[in-house]
Tab-separated table of N, CA and C in Angstrom:
chain	number	residue	atom	x	y	z
A	235	MET	N	-9.759	-182.934	-94.415
A	235	MET	CA	-10.436	-183.440	-93.243
A	235	MET	C	-9.476	-184.237	-92.366
A	236	LEU	N	-8.720	-185.149	-92.982
A	236	LEU	CA	-7.767	-185.963	-92.237
A	236	LEU	C	-6.631	-185.098	-91.699
A	237	GLN	N	-6.219	-184.115	-92.487
A	237	GLN	CA	-5.162	-183.213	-92.034
A	237	GLN	C	-5.632	-182.429	-90.810
A	238	GLU	N	-6.875	-181.977	-90.838
A	238	GLU	CA	-7.405	-181.236	-89.697
A	238	GLU	C	-7.422	-182.117	-88.447
A	239	LEU	N	-7.816	-183.372	-88.597
A	239	LEU	CA	-7.817	-184.297	-87.465
A	239	LEU	C	-6.413	-184.467	-86.902
A	240	HIS	N	-5.426	-184.599	-87.787
A	240	HIS	CA	-4.042	-184.731	-87.337
A	240	HIS	C	-3.579	-183.480	-86.585
A	241	ILE	N	-3.941	-182.330	-87.088
A	241	ILE	CA	-3.571	-181.073	-86.428
A	241	ILE	C	-4.213	-180.993	-85.049
A	242	LEU	N	-5.498	-181.347	-84.967
A	242	LEU	CA	-6.198	-181.293	-83.683
A	242	LEU	C	-5.602	-182.283	-82.687
A	243	LEU	N	-5.269	-183.484	-83.152
A	243	LEU	CA	-4.634	-184.475	-82.284
A	243	LEU	C	-3.246	-184.010	-81.842
A	244	PHE	N	-2.504	-183.405	-82.763
A	244	PHE	CA	-1.191	-182.863	-82.422
A	244	PHE	C	-1.314	-181.788	-81.351
A	245	LEU	N	-2.243	-180.861	-81.551
A	245	LEU	CA	-2.434	-179.782	-80.580
A	245	LEU	C	-2.902	-180.333	-79.236
A	246	GLY	N	-3.795	-181.304	-79.271
A	246	GLY	CA	-4.244	-181.929	-78.024
A	246	GLY	C	-3.097	-182.612	-77.301
A	247	GLY	N	-2.272	-183.340	-78.039
A	247	GLY	CA	-1.114	-183.998	-77.435
A	247	GLY	C	-0.109	-183.012	-76.877
A	248	LEU	N	0.123	-181.944	-77.617
A	248	LEU	CA	1.031	-180.900	-77.143
A	248	LEU	C	0.469	-180.235	-75.883
A	249	SER	N	-0.846	-180.102	-75.836
A	249	SER	CA	-1.493	-179.511	-74.664
A	249	SER	C	-1.370	-180.410	-73.438
A	250	VAL	N	-1.404	-181.719	-73.657
A	250	VAL	CA	-1.181	-182.654	-72.542
A	250	VAL	C	0.210	-182.406	-71.967
A	251	LEU	N	1.201	-182.356	-72.840
A	251	LEU	CA	2.572	-182.107	-72.383
A	251	LEU	C	2.698	-180.750	-71.711
A	252	SER	N	2.084	-179.761	-72.308
A	252	SER	CA	2.155	-178.402	-71.799
A	252	SER	C	1.517	-178.268	-70.418
A	253	ALA	N	0.559	-179.125	-70.108
A	253	ALA	CA	-0.120	-179.067	-68.808
A	253	ALA	C	0.655	-179.808	-67.730
A	254	THR	N	1.723	-180.505	-68.109
A	254	THR	CA	2.551	-181.199	-67.132
A	254	THR	C	3.852	-180.421	-66.961
A	255	LEU	N	4.834	-181.048	-66.355
A	255	LEU	CA	6.116	-180.379	-66.127
A	255	LEU	C	6.966	-180.258	-67.385
A	256	VAL	N	6.546	-180.897	-68.459
A	256	VAL	CA	7.293	-180.832	-69.716
A	256	VAL	C	7.114	-179.437	-70.324
A	257	PRO	N	8.214	-178.754	-70.614
A	257	PRO	CA	8.077	-177.427	-71.210
A	257	PRO	C	7.602	-177.517	-72.664
A	258	ALA	N	6.404	-177.057	-72.909
A	258	ALA	CA	5.839	-177.042	-74.257
A	258	ALA	C	4.967	-175.795	-74.375
A	259	GLN	N	4.845	-175.265	-75.541
A	259	GLN	CA	4.110	-174.017	-75.749
A	259	GLN	C	2.868	-174.249	-76.595
A	260	ALA	N	1.935	-174.993	-76.080
A	260	ALA	CA	0.723	-175.306	-76.826
A	260	ALA	C	-0.102	-174.065	-77.131
A	261	SER	N	-0.113	-173.101	-76.221
A	261	SER	CA	-0.925	-171.901	-76.470
A	261	SER	C	-0.388	-171.110	-77.664
A	262	LEU	N	0.915	-171.039	-77.811
A	262	LEU	CA	1.490	-170.335	-78.962
A	262	LEU	C	1.240	-171.087	-80.260
A	263	VAL	N	1.330	-172.412	-80.196
A	263	VAL	CA	1.044	-173.224	-81.380
A	263	VAL	C	-0.417	-173.067	-81.774
A	264	MET	N	-1.316	-173.065	-80.773
A	264	MET	CA	-2.734	-172.878	-81.065
A	264	MET	C	-2.968	-171.517	-81.746
A	265	PHE	N	-2.327	-170.491	-81.210
A	265	PHE	CA	-2.474	-169.157	-81.781
A	265	PHE	C	-1.956	-169.118	-83.223
A	266	ALA	N	-0.824	-169.744	-83.457
A	266	ALA	CA	-0.258	-169.772	-84.811
A	266	ALA	C	-1.180	-170.520	-85.775
A	267	LEU	N	-1.770	-171.617	-85.311
A	267	LEU	CA	-2.708	-172.361	-86.155
A	267	LEU	C	-3.965	-171.538	-86.435
A	268	MET	N	-4.421	-170.780	-85.446
A	268	MET	CA	-5.573	-169.893	-85.674
A	268	MET	C	-5.228	-168.838	-86.717
A	269	ALA	N	-4.024	-168.322	-86.608
A	269	ALA	CA	-3.607	-167.242	-87.499
A	269	ALA	C	-3.535	-167.693	-88.961
A	270	THR	N	-3.351	-168.985	-89.203
A	270	THR	CA	-3.317	-169.459	-90.585
A	270	THR	C	-4.691	-169.355	-91.244
A	271	GLY	N	-5.738	-169.377	-90.427
A	271	GLY	CA	-7.094	-169.308	-90.955
A	271	GLY	C	-7.576	-170.609	-91.587
A	272	GLN	N	-6.800	-171.658	-91.516
A	272	GLN	CA	-7.168	-172.935	-92.139
A	272	GLN	C	-8.069	-173.794	-91.250
A	273	TYR	N	-8.102	-173.499	-89.959
A	273	TYR	CA	-8.829	-174.343	-89.014
A	273	TYR	C	-9.788	-173.492	-88.193
A	274	ALA	N	-10.905	-174.084	-87.847
A	274	ALA	CA	-11.884	-173.375	-87.025
A	274	ALA	C	-11.279	-173.131	-85.638
A	275	ALA	N	-11.321	-171.887	-85.209
A	275	ALA	CA	-10.714	-171.512	-83.940
A	275	ALA	C	-11.334	-172.278	-82.773
A	276	TRP	N	-12.634	-172.495	-82.814
A	276	TRP	CA	-13.286	-173.189	-81.698
A	276	TRP	C	-12.824	-174.643	-81.598
A	277	LYS	N	-12.492	-175.266	-82.751
A	277	LYS	CA	-11.996	-176.643	-82.723
A	277	LYS	C	-10.594	-176.693	-82.114
A	278	LEU	N	-9.778	-175.718	-82.479
A	278	LEU	CA	-8.436	-175.651	-81.906
A	278	LEU	C	-8.509	-175.424	-80.397
A	279	LEU	N	-9.384	-174.527	-79.989
A	279	LEU	CA	-9.569	-174.245	-78.567
A	279	LEU	C	-10.055	-175.488	-77.822
A	280	ALA	N	-10.993	-176.200	-78.415
A	280	ALA	CA	-11.524	-177.421	-77.785
A	280	ALA	C	-10.440	-178.490	-77.666
A	281	ALA	N	-9.639	-178.667	-78.703
A	281	ALA	CA	-8.561	-179.669	-78.662
A	281	ALA	C	-7.524	-179.308	-77.602
A	282	ALA	N	-7.176	-178.025	-77.541
A	282	ALA	CA	-6.183	-177.575	-76.550
A	282	ALA	C	-6.703	-177.772	-75.127
A	283	CYS	N	-7.948	-177.410	-74.900
A	283	CYS	CA	-8.513	-177.560	-73.551
A	283	CYS	C	-8.692	-179.029	-73.172
A	284	ALA	N	-9.083	-179.859	-74.121
A	284	ALA	CA	-9.231	-181.294	-73.838
A	284	ALA	C	-7.882	-181.900	-73.457
A	285	GLY	N	-6.852	-181.554	-74.193
A	285	GLY	CA	-5.511	-182.038	-73.857
A	285	GLY	C	-5.050	-181.535	-72.505
A	286	THR	N	-5.385	-180.298	-72.199
A	286	THR	CA	-5.010	-179.717	-70.912
A	286	THR	C	-5.685	-180.438	-69.756
A	287	VAL	N	-6.955	-180.779	-69.922
A	287	VAL	CA	-7.667	-181.505	-68.871
A	287	VAL	C	-6.975	-182.853	-68.608
A	288	LEU	N	-6.597	-183.536	-69.667
A	288	LEU	CA	-5.884	-184.807	-69.509
A	288	LEU	C	-4.532	-184.591	-68.818
A	289	GLY	N	-3.824	-183.561	-69.213
A	289	GLY	CA	-2.527	-183.255	-68.598
A	289	GLY	C	-2.647	-182.903	-67.124
A	290	VAL	N	-3.683	-182.171	-66.776
A	290	VAL	CA	-3.928	-181.819	-65.374
A	290	VAL	C	-4.174	-183.090	-64.561
A	291	GLY	N	-4.948	-184.003	-65.119
A	291	GLY	CA	-5.189	-185.280	-64.447
A	291	GLY	C	-3.908	-186.066	-64.254
A	292	ILE	N	-3.047	-186.047	-65.248
A	292	ILE	CA	-1.751	-186.728	-65.139
A	292	ILE	C	-0.928	-186.120	-64.016
A	293	ASN	N	-0.940	-184.793	-63.908
A	293	ASN	CA	-0.204	-184.133	-62.828
A	293	ASN	C	-0.689	-184.601	-61.463
A	294	TRP	N	-1.999	-184.704	-61.308
A	294	TRP	CA	-2.548	-185.144	-60.021
A	294	TRP	C	-2.064	-186.558	-59.702
A	295	VAL	N	-2.135	-187.450	-60.692
A	295	VAL	CA	-1.713	-188.835	-60.485
A	295	VAL	C	-0.222	-188.886	-60.137
A	296	LEU	N	0.590	-188.128	-60.852
A	296	LEU	CA	2.026	-188.096	-60.552
A	296	LEU	C	2.263	-187.600	-59.125
A	297	GLY	N	1.560	-186.556	-58.756
A	297	GLY	CA	1.687	-186.032	-57.396
A	297	GLY	C	1.199	-187.011	-56.353
A	298	ARG	N	0.118	-187.679	-56.661
A	298	ARG	CA	-0.488	-188.626	-55.712
A	298	ARG	C	0.483	-189.737	-55.333
A	299	TYR	N	1.321	-190.144	-56.269
A	299	TYR	CA	2.261	-191.232	-56.014
A	299	TYR	C	3.707	-190.751	-55.870
A	300	LEU	N	3.868	-189.466	-55.651
A	300	LEU	CA	5.189	-188.869	-55.495
A	300	LEU	C	5.924	-189.421	-54.277
A	301	ASP	N	5.190	-189.744	-53.229
A	301	ASP	CA	5.822	-190.227	-52.003
A	301	ASP	C	6.555	-191.555	-52.211
A	302	ARG	N	6.218	-192.274	-53.237
A	302	ARG	CA	6.899	-193.538	-53.529
A	302	ARG	C	8.309	-193.325	-54.074
A	303	LEU	N	8.577	-192.089	-54.493
A	303	LEU	CA	9.885	-191.799	-55.089
A	303	LEU	C	10.815	-191.031	-54.165
A	304	GLU	N	10.281	-190.454	-53.102
A	304	GLU	CA	11.069	-189.515	-52.306
A	304	GLU	C	12.283	-190.146	-51.610
A	305	ASN	N	12.319	-191.436	-51.449
A	305	ASN	CA	13.473	-192.091	-50.815
A	305	ASN	C	14.501	-192.594	-51.825
A	306	LYS	N	14.220	-192.404	-53.095
A	306	LYS	CA	15.166	-192.827	-54.143
A	306	LYS	C	16.343	-191.849	-54.183
A	307	THR	N	17.513	-192.350	-54.396
A	307	THR	CA	18.704	-191.493	-54.406
A	307	THR	C	18.700	-190.512	-55.583
A	308	TRP	N	18.079	-190.877	-56.678
A	308	TRP	CA	18.065	-190.028	-57.862
A	308	TRP	C	16.953	-188.979	-57.827
A	309	PHE	N	16.032	-189.088	-56.869
A	309	PHE	CA	14.893	-188.164	-56.823
A	309	PHE	C	15.388	-186.758	-56.492
A	310	PRO	N	15.040	-185.757	-57.306
A	310	PRO	CA	15.651	-184.425	-57.173
A	310	PRO	C	15.125	-183.556	-56.024
A	311	VAL	N	14.027	-183.934	-55.384
A	311	VAL	CA	13.444	-183.089	-54.335
A	311	VAL	C	13.606	-183.787	-52.987
A	312	LYS	N	14.171	-183.072	-52.028
A	312	LYS	CA	14.354	-183.634	-50.692
A	312	LYS	C	13.007	-183.758	-49.990
A	313	LYS	N	12.923	-184.767	-49.128
A	313	LYS	CA	11.682	-185.056	-48.424
A	313	LYS	C	11.184	-183.852	-47.621
A	314	GLU	N	12.088	-183.117	-46.983
A	314	GLU	CA	11.670	-181.963	-46.158
A	314	GLU	C	11.095	-180.833	-47.020
A	315	TYR	N	11.610	-180.659	-48.228
A	315	TYR	CA	11.057	-179.634	-49.121
A	315	TYR	C	9.657	-180.018	-49.593
A	316	LEU	N	9.501	-181.283	-49.872
A	316	LEU	CA	8.191	-181.788	-50.283
A	316	LEU	C	7.174	-181.600	-49.156
A	317	GLN	N	7.596	-181.873	-47.938
A	317	GLN	CA	6.706	-181.700	-46.786
A	317	GLN	C	6.361	-180.228	-46.569
A	318	LYS	N	7.324	-179.341	-46.733
A	318	LYS	CA	7.063	-177.902	-46.603
A	318	LYS	C	6.030	-177.449	-47.633
A	319	ALA	N	6.176	-177.935	-48.853
A	319	ALA	CA	5.225	-177.566	-49.909
A	319	ALA	C	3.832	-178.095	-49.584
A	320	GLN	N	3.753	-179.317	-49.075
A	320	GLN	CA	2.450	-179.880	-48.713
A	320	GLN	C	1.824	-179.101	-47.553
A	321	ASP	N	2.634	-178.701	-46.584
A	321	ASP	CA	2.121	-177.901	-45.459
A	321	ASP	C	1.600	-176.561	-45.945
A	322	LEU	N	2.327	-175.929	-46.851
A	322	LEU	CA	1.893	-174.653	-47.422
A	322	LEU	C	0.577	-174.819	-48.178
A	323	PHE	N	0.474	-175.898	-48.928
A	323	PHE	CA	-0.762	-176.173	-49.656
A	323	PHE	C	-1.915	-176.405	-48.684
A	324	ALA	N	-1.664	-177.149	-47.623
A	324	ALA	CA	-2.711	-177.434	-46.623
A	324	ALA	C	-3.184	-176.155	-45.940
A	325	ARG	N	-2.265	-175.232	-45.669
A	325	ARG	CA	-2.633	-173.962	-45.026
A	325	ARG	C	-3.505	-173.093	-45.925
A	326	ASN	N	-3.186	-173.070	-47.204
A	326	ASN	CA	-3.894	-172.180	-48.127
A	326	ASN	C	-5.098	-172.832	-48.791
A	327	GLY	N	-5.213	-174.119	-48.693
A	327	GLY	CA	-6.389	-174.814	-49.194
A	327	GLY	C	-6.461	-174.906	-50.705
A	328	SER	N	-7.628	-175.338	-51.154
A	328	SER	CA	-7.810	-175.593	-52.577
A	328	SER	C	-7.845	-174.317	-53.416
A	329	ILE	N	-7.930	-173.161	-52.777
A	329	ILE	CA	-7.876	-171.897	-53.526
A	329	ILE	C	-6.539	-171.791	-54.269
A	330	THR	N	-5.522	-172.464	-53.733
A	330	THR	CA	-4.196	-172.483	-54.354
A	330	THR	C	-4.257	-173.056	-55.763
A	331	LEU	N	-5.251	-173.908	-56.019
A	331	LEU	CA	-5.368	-174.527	-57.338
A	331	LEU	C	-5.631	-173.507	-58.440
A	332	LEU	N	-6.104	-172.332	-58.077
A	332	LEU	CA	-6.305	-171.286	-59.082
A	332	LEU	C	-4.979	-170.856	-59.706
A	333	LEU	N	-3.880	-171.172	-59.031
A	333	LEU	CA	-2.551	-170.856	-59.566
A	333	LEU	C	-2.102	-171.854	-60.629
A	334	ALA	N	-2.899	-172.873	-60.882
A	334	ALA	CA	-2.530	-173.918	-61.843
A	334	ALA	C	-2.204	-173.341	-63.214
A	335	GLY	N	-2.865	-172.287	-63.608
A	335	GLY	CA	-2.643	-171.717	-64.931
A	335	GLY	C	-1.483	-170.757	-65.017
A	336	VAL	N	-0.853	-170.450	-63.896
A	336	VAL	CA	0.258	-169.505	-63.887
A	336	VAL	C	1.531	-170.220	-64.353
A	337	PRO	N	2.196	-169.665	-65.361
A	337	PRO	CA	3.423	-170.310	-65.845
A	337	PRO	C	4.450	-170.495	-64.721
A	338	ILE	N	5.217	-171.517	-64.815
A	338	ILE	CA	6.318	-171.913	-63.941
A	338	ILE	C	5.836	-172.471	-62.591
A	339	ILE	N	4.951	-171.777	-61.874
A	339	ILE	CA	4.545	-172.274	-60.557
A	339	ILE	C	3.316	-173.173	-60.604
A	340	GLY	N	2.553	-173.115	-61.673
A	340	GLY	CA	1.307	-173.873	-61.742
A	340	GLY	C	1.494	-175.379	-61.717
A	341	ASP	N	2.471	-175.882	-62.437
A	341	ASP	CA	2.682	-177.334	-62.494
A	341	ASP	C	3.116	-177.908	-61.151
A	342	PRO	N	4.083	-177.298	-60.453
A	342	PRO	CA	4.415	-177.813	-59.122
A	342	PRO	C	3.230	-177.747	-58.143
A	343	VAL	N	2.409	-176.707	-58.246
A	343	VAL	CA	1.229	-176.610	-57.383
A	343	VAL	C	0.322	-177.807	-57.606
A	344	MET	N	0.137	-178.197	-58.863
A	344	MET	CA	-0.733	-179.332	-59.160
A	344	MET	C	-0.140	-180.642	-58.637
A	345	LEU	N	1.175	-180.798	-58.744
A	345	LEU	CA	1.809	-181.996	-58.210
A	345	LEU	C	1.639	-182.073	-56.695
A	346	ILE	N	1.818	-180.956	-56.029
A	346	ILE	CA	1.675	-180.928	-54.571
A	346	ILE	C	0.226	-181.190	-54.178
A	347	ALA	N	-0.712	-180.723	-54.983
A	347	ALA	CA	-2.125	-181.011	-54.704
A	347	ALA	C	-2.375	-182.512	-54.744
A	348	GLY	N	-1.801	-183.179	-55.720
A	348	GLY	CA	-1.929	-184.629	-55.792
A	348	GLY	C	-1.242	-185.308	-54.620
A	349	ALA	N	-0.044	-184.821	-54.271
A	349	ALA	CA	0.693	-185.385	-53.137
A	349	ALA	C	-0.061	-185.157	-51.831
A	350	SER	N	-0.828	-184.080	-51.762
A	350	SER	CA	-1.627	-183.772	-50.572
A	350	SER	C	-2.932	-184.556	-50.550
A	351	LYS	N	-3.139	-185.349	-51.581
A	351	LYS	CA	-4.303	-186.232	-51.694
A	351	LYS	C	-5.637	-185.476	-51.683
A	352	ILE	N	-5.627	-184.306	-52.319
A	352	ILE	CA	-6.875	-183.555	-52.471
A	352	ILE	C	-7.819	-184.372	-53.367
A	353	ASN	N	-9.089	-184.244	-53.130
A	353	ASN	CA	-10.093	-184.960	-53.915
A	353	ASN	C	-9.870	-184.686	-55.404
A	354	PHE	N	-9.811	-185.755	-56.201
A	354	PHE	CA	-9.512	-185.621	-57.622
A	354	PHE	C	-10.531	-184.750	-58.351
A	355	TRP	N	-11.810	-184.924	-58.063
A	355	TRP	CA	-12.845	-184.188	-58.802
A	355	TRP	C	-12.846	-182.712	-58.431
A	356	LEU	N	-12.571	-182.404	-57.180
A	356	LEU	CA	-12.418	-181.005	-56.780
A	356	LEU	C	-11.208	-180.412	-57.492
A	357	PHE	N	-10.122	-181.151	-57.465
A	357	PHE	CA	-8.896	-180.728	-58.130
A	357	PHE	C	-9.145	-180.434	-59.609
A	358	LEU	N	-9.764	-181.391	-60.285
A	358	LEU	CA	-9.997	-181.259	-61.715
A	358	LEU	C	-10.929	-180.091	-62.032
A	359	SER	N	-11.933	-179.889	-61.192
A	359	SER	CA	-12.911	-178.823	-61.458
A	359	SER	C	-12.336	-177.424	-61.262
A	360	VAL	N	-11.246	-177.314	-60.510
A	360	VAL	CA	-10.613	-175.995	-60.314
A	360	VAL	C	-9.379	-175.839	-61.205
A	361	ALA	N	-8.513	-176.837	-61.203
A	361	ALA	CA	-7.234	-176.719	-61.909
A	361	ALA	C	-7.389	-176.728	-63.429
A	362	ALA	N	-8.274	-177.562	-63.952
A	362	ALA	CA	-8.420	-177.642	-65.415
A	362	ALA	C	-8.909	-176.320	-66.018
A	363	PRO	N	-9.969	-175.701	-65.482
A	363	PRO	CA	-10.355	-174.400	-66.038
A	363	PRO	C	-9.269	-173.338	-65.859
A	364	ALA	N	-8.557	-173.401	-64.739
A	364	ALA	CA	-7.476	-172.428	-64.515
A	364	ALA	C	-6.393	-172.573	-65.576
A	365	LYS	N	-6.096	-173.810	-65.975
A	365	LYS	CA	-5.104	-174.037	-67.024
A	365	LYS	C	-5.632	-173.623	-68.399
A	366	CYS	N	-6.939	-173.804	-68.628
A	366	CYS	CA	-7.533	-173.473	-69.927
A	366	CYS	C	-7.658	-171.973	-70.160
A	367	VAL	N	-7.585	-171.195	-69.103
A	367	VAL	CA	-7.730	-169.740	-69.238
A	367	VAL	C	-6.717	-169.184	-70.234
A	368	ARG	N	-5.508	-169.709	-70.203
A	368	ARG	CA	-4.471	-169.219	-71.117
A	368	ARG	C	-4.898	-169.391	-72.569
A	369	PHE	N	-5.496	-170.540	-72.887
A	369	PHE	CA	-5.969	-170.770	-74.256
A	369	PHE	C	-7.084	-169.801	-74.619
A	370	PHE	N	-7.974	-169.538	-73.691
A	370	PHE	CA	-9.053	-168.581	-73.942
A	370	PHE	C	-8.497	-167.177	-74.175
A	371	LEU	N	-7.456	-166.814	-73.447
A	371	LEU	CA	-6.845	-165.496	-73.645
A	371	LEU	C	-6.236	-165.382	-75.041
A	372	PHE	N	-5.552	-166.418	-75.474
A	372	PHE	CA	-4.992	-166.407	-76.831
A	372	PHE	C	-6.109	-166.375	-77.872
A	373	TRP	N	-7.206	-167.050	-77.613
A	373	TRP	CA	-8.349	-167.030	-78.517
A	373	TRP	C	-8.939	-165.627	-78.597
A	374	LEU	N	-9.052	-164.948	-77.445
A	374	LEU	CA	-9.575	-163.585	-77.435
A	374	LEU	C	-8.646	-162.627	-78.170
A	375	ILE	N	-7.352	-162.823	-78.017
A	375	ILE	CA	-6.391	-162.014	-78.774
A	375	ILE	C	-6.567	-162.242	-80.263
A	376	TYR	N	-6.732	-163.497	-80.636
A	376	TYR	CA	-6.958	-163.838	-82.048
A	376	TYR	C	-8.223	-163.160	-82.572
A	377	LEU	N	-9.298	-163.215	-81.798
A	377	LEU	CA	-10.550	-162.580	-82.218
A	377	LEU	C	-10.387	-161.076	-82.397
A	378	GLY	N	-9.555	-160.477	-81.545
A	378	GLY	CA	-9.308	-159.045	-81.660
A	378	GLY	C	-8.499	-158.680	-82.880
A	379	LEU	N	-7.735	-159.625	-83.376
A	379	LEU	CA	-6.891	-159.355	-84.541
A	379	LEU	C	-7.609	-159.630	-85.856
A	380	THR	N	-8.711	-160.390	-85.817
A	380	THR	CA	-9.388	-160.732	-87.067
A	380	THR	C	-10.487	-159.757	-87.402
């Protein structure tokens, strides 16, 4: 019981990281844990999605306060590039948040959404499910293999 709790907390924590700019493979870890047959798949899926929701929220907050860093000499993104990304986001609207679950481009999209000061609850209601889709796909693959 305690081991299962530790595994679920680990997967949730990894999912938080995976939902931010930190490269982590929570979906593969979830799939591997499902494949062991030691843990209920729905619990693993719930832990992964819960962590992802938290990570998505962190991305919004980081993006929301990104403008405080743009004048720092160590900040890796130039102000004009950040503005171009915000303009692109403004042109395409919140539909862009559906890209949140796409590897590589999803995390920057979420940061720009926060920097564009999109409503947090709208952001969360679109971006979090978009990020969770990957976990559901791995779950469906697992179900097909069992």
